[in-house]
Short mmCIF file of C-alpha atoms in Angstrom, two decimals:
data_model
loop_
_atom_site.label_atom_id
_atom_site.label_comp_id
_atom_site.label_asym_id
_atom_site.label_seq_id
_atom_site.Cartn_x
_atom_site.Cartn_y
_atom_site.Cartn_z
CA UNK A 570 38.14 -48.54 145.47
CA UNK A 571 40.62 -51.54 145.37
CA UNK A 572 42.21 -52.82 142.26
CA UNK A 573 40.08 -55.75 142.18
CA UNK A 574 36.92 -54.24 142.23
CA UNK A 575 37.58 -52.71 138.56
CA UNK A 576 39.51 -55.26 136.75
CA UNK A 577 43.35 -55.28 136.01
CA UNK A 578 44.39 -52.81 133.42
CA UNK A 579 43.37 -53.43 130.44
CA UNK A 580 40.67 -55.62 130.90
CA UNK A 581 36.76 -55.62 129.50
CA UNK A 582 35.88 -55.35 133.19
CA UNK A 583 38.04 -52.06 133.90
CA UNK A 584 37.69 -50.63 130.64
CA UNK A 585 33.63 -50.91 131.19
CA UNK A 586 34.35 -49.20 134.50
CA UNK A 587 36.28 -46.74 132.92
CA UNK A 588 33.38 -45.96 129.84
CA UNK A 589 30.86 -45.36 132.95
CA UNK A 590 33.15 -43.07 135.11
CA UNK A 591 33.79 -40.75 131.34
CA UNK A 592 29.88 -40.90 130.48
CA UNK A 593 28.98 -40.16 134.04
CA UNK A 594 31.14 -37.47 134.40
CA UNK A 595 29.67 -35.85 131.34
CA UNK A 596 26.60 -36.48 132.77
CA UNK A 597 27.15 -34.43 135.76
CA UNK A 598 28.49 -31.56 133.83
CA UNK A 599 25.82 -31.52 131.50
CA UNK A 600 23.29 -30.88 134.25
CA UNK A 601 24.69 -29.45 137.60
CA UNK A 602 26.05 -26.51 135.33
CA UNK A 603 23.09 -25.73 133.88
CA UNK A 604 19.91 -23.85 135.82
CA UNK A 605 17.30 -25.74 133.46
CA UNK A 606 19.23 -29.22 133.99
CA UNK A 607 17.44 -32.00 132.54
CA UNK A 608 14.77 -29.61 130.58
CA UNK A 609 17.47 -29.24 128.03
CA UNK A 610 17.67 -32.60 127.17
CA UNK A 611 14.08 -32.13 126.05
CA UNK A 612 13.50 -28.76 124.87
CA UNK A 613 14.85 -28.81 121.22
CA UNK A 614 13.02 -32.09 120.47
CA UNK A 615 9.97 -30.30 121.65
CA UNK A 616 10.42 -27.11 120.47
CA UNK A 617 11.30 -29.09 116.94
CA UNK A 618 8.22 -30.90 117.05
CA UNK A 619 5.91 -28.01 118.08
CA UNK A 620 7.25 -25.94 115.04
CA UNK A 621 6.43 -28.75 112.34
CA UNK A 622 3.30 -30.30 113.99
CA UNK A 623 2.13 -26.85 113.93
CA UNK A 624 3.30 -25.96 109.78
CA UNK A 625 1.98 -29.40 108.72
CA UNK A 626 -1.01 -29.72 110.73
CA UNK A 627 -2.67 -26.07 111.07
CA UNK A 628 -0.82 -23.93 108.38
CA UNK A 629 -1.20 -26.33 105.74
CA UNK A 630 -2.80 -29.87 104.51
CA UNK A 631 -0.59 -32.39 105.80
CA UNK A 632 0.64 -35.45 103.20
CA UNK A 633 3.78 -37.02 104.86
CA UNK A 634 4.35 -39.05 108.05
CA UNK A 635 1.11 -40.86 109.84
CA UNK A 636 -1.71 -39.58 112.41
CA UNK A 637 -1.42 -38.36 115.01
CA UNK A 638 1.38 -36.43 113.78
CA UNK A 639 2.87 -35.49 116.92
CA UNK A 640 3.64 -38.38 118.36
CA UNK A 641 5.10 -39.62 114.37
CA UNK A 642 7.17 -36.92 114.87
CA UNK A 643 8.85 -37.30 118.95
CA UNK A 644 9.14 -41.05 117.98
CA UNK A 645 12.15 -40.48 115.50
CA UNK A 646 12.93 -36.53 116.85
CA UNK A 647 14.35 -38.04 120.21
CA UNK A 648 16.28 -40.50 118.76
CA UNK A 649 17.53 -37.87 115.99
CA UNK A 650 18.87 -35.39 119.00
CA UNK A 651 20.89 -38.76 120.04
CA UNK A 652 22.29 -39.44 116.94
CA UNK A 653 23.10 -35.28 116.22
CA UNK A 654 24.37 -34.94 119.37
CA UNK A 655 26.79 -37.46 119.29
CA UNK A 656 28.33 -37.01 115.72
CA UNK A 657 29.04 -33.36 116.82
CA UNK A 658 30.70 -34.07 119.76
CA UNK A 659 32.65 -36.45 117.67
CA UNK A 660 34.37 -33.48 115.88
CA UNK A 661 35.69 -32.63 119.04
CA UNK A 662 36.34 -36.01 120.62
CA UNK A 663 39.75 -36.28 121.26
CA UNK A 664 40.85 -31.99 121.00
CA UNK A 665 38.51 -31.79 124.28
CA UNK A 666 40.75 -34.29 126.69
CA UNK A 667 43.80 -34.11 124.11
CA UNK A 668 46.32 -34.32 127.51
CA UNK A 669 44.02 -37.38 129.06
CA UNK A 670 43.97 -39.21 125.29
CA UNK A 671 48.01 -38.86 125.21
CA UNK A 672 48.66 -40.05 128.72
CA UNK A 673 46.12 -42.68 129.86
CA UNK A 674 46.67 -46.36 129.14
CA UNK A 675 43.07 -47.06 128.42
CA UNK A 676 42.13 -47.76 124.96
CA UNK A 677 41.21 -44.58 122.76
CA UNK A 678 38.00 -45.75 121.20
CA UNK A 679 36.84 -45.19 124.85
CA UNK A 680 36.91 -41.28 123.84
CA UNK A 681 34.17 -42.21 121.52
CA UNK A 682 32.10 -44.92 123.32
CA UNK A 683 31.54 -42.13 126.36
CA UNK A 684 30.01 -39.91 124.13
CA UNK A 685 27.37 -42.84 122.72
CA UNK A 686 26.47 -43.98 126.08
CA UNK A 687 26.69 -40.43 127.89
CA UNK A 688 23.80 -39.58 124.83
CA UNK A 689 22.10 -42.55 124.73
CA UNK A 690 21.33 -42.01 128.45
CA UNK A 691 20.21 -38.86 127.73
CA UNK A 692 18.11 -40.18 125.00
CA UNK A 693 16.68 -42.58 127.44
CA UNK A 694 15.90 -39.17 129.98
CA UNK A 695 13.98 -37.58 127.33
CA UNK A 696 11.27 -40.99 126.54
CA UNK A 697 8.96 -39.63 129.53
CA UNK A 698 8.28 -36.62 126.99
CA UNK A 699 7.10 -39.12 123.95
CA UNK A 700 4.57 -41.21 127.49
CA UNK A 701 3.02 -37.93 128.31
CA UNK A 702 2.31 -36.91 124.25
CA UNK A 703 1.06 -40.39 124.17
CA UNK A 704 -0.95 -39.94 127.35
CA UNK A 705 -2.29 -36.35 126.30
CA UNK A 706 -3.26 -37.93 122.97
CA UNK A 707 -5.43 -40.00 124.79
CA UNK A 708 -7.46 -37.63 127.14
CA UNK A 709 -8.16 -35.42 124.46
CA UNK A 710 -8.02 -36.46 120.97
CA UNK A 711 -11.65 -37.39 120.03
CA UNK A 712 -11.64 -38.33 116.72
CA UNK A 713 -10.82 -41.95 116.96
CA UNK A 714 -8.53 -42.31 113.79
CA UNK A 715 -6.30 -40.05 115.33
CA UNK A 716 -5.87 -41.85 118.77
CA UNK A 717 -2.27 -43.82 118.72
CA UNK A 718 -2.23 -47.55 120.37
CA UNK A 719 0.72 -48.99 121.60
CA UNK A 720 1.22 -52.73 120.43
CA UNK A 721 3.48 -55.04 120.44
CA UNK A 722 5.61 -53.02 118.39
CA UNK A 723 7.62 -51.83 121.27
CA UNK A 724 10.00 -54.75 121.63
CA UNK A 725 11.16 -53.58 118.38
CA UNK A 726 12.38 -50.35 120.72
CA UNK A 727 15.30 -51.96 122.46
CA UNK A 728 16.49 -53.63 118.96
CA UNK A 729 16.60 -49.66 117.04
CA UNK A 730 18.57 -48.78 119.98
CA UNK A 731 21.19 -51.65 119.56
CA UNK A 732 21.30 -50.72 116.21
CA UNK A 733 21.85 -46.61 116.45
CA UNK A 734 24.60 -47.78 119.09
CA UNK A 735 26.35 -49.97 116.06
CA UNK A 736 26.26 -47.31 113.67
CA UNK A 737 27.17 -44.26 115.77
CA UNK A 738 30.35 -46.24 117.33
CA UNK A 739 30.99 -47.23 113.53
CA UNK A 740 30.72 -43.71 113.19
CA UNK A 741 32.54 -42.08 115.83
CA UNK A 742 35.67 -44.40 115.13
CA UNK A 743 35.48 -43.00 111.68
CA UNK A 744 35.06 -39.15 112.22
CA UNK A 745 37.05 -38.61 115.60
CA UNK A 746 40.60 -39.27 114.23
CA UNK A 747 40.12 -37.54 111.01
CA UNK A 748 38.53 -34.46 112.72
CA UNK A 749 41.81 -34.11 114.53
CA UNK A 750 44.30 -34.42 111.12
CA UNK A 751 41.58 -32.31 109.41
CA UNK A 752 40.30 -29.56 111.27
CA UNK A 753 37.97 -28.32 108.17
CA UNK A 754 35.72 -31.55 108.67
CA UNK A 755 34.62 -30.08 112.27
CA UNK A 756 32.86 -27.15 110.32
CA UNK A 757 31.93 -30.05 106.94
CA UNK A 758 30.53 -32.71 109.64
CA UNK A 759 28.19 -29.66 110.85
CA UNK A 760 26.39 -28.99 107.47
CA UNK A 761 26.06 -32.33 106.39
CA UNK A 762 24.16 -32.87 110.20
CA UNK A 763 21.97 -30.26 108.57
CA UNK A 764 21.32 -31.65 105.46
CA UNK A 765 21.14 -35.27 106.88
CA UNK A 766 18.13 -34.09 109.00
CA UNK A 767 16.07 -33.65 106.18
CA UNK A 768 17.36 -36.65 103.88
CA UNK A 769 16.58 -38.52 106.90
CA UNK A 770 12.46 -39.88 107.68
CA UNK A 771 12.06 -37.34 110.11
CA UNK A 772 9.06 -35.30 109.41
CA UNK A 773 7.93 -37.94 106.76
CA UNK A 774 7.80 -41.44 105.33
CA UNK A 775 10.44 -43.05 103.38
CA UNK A 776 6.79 -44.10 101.39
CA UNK A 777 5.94 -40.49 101.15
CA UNK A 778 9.12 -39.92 98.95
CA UNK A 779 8.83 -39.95 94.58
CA UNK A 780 10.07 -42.52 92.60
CA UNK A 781 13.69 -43.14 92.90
CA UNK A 782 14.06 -41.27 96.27
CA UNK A 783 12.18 -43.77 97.71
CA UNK A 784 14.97 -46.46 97.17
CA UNK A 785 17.38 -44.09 97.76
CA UNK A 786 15.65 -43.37 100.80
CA UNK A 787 16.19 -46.44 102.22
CA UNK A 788 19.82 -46.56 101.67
CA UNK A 789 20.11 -43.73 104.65
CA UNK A 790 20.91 -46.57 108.05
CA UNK A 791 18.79 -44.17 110.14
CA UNK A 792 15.73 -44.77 108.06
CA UNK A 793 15.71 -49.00 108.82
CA UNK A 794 16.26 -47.95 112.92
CA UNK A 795 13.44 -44.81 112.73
CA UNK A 796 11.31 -47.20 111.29
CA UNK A 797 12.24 -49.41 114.47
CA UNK A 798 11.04 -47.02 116.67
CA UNK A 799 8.10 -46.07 115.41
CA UNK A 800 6.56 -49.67 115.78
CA UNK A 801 4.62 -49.58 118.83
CA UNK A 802 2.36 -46.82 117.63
CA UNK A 803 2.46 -47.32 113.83
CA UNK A 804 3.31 -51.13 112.71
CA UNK A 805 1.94 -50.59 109.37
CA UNK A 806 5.63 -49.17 108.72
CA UNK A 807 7.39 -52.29 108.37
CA UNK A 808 9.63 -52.24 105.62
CA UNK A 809 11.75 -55.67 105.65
CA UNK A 810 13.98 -54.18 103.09
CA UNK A 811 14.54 -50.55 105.21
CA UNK A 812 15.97 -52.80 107.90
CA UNK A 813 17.76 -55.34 106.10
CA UNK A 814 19.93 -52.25 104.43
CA UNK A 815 20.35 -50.27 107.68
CA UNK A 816 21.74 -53.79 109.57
CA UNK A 817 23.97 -53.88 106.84
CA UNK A 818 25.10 -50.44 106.58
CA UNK A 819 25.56 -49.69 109.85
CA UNK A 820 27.78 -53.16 110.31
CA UNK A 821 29.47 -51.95 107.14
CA UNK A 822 30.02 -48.22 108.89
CA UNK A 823 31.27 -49.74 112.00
CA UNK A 824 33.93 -52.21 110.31
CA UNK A 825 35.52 -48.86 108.09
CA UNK A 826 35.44 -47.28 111.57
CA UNK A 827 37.48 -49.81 113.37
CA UNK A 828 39.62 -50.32 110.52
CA UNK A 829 40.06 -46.23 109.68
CA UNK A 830 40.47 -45.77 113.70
CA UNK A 831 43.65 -48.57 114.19
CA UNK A 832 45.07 -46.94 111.12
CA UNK A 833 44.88 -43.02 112.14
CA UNK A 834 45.50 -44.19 116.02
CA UNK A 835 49.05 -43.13 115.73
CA UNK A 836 49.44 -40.16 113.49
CA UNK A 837 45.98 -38.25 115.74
CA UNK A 838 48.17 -38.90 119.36
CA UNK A 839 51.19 -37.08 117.20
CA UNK A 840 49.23 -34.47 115.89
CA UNK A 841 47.51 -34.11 119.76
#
């Protein structure tokens, strides 16, 4: 491929290039290695899903999230997995390729931006599972307060997704260099995934929380963008003041990122 074709070093043009030969590359791994390929990218969402629908629906009475409670649920599981998914692989960001970070010329925020696109792609893989949920829903659900209708809702899709991208760069910038000077925070970033799952509107409502949780609720940035996509199928969960605090705390995550990532730029390629 000639010079041209990719942009002079150290352009937007090459390092684009660049971000899509990484992501791609992970892509490929990810799935020629692997017998069950692509299934994988959908199988703990599912399996996820299957386990609560069934606690919440058939084990006992159900008082959080909306009907039909499966699709409530793959609407913010899928874009959870994203999010997970990419904060771990943060912890290991730069240890993985330490010998590529140190010697290429291409900017190292590029070690984190693969790992956003390489997942959100993924993400985007595993939206045919949420269409046939929503298409099963139809054939067979028969009690009519239970069937889910997609409205206009949906164009509120591509605007969570811009948004999750914001806040897990902001992110990424934040906890890739610091994994590297502090190993322990590999192990930390893992159990506070954990806990995050279930301070996070997954398997409920940020309206189905008590009293003060509720505002703090809203004060999580994933709760504004789950809310996001969720609109096509339930738009009675606008919350103008969800949003408005995940914009700005995911614009205020992605500044400290960019600021704690030029900082820590030179002590993490000393310490790779």
């Amino acid at each position: 491929m000639s010079h041209a074709a990719v942009g002079a070093p150290g352009t937007p043009r090459r390092y684009l290039h660049s971000l899509w030969l990484l992501s791609a590359r992970d892509l490929k791994v990810r799935y020629s290695t692997s017998f069950l390929g692509y299934l994988w990218s959908v199988l703990d969402p599912l399996v996820m899903s299957a386990i609560y629908w069934f606690v919440f629906t058939q084990i006992f009475r159900r008082d959080v999230g909306e009907a039909p409670y499966i699709i409530f649920l793959i609407s913010a599981l899928l874009p959870w997995v994203w999010f997970n998914a990419s904060v771990s692989d943060f912890t290991r960001a730069f240890k993985k390729d330490a010998r590529l970070v140190r010697s290429t010329s291409i900017p190292r925020s590029i070690w984190v931006n693969r790992i956003v696109l390489s997942k959100g792609i993924e993400y985007l893989f595993s939206l045919p599972v949420l269409v046939l949920f929503i298409v099963v829903n139809l054939i067979v659900e028969l009690d009519p307060n239970q069937t889910v209708q997609v409205g206009w809702g949906i164009l509120w899709m591509p605007v969570a997704m811009i948004l999750q991208t914001i806040l897990l760069i902001g992110l990424g910038l934040l906890v890739a260099p610091l994994c590297v000077l502090f190993v322990d925070l590999e192990r930390t970033t893992a159990l506070i995934l954990r806990a995050m799952f279930y301070a996070t509107p997954i398997i409920y409502n940020v309206t189905d929380l008590p009293g003060i949780f509720q505002t703090l609720g809203a004060f999580n940035p994933l709760a504004g963008i789950f809310m996001l996509y969720r609109m096509p199928f339930f738009p009675d969960q606008w919350n103008p003041f969800t949003l408005t605090i995940s914009v700005l705390m995911s614009l205020l995550i992605l500044a400290l990122g960019i600021w704690t990532f030029r900082s820590l730029e030179r002590p993490v390629l000393k310490e790779l």
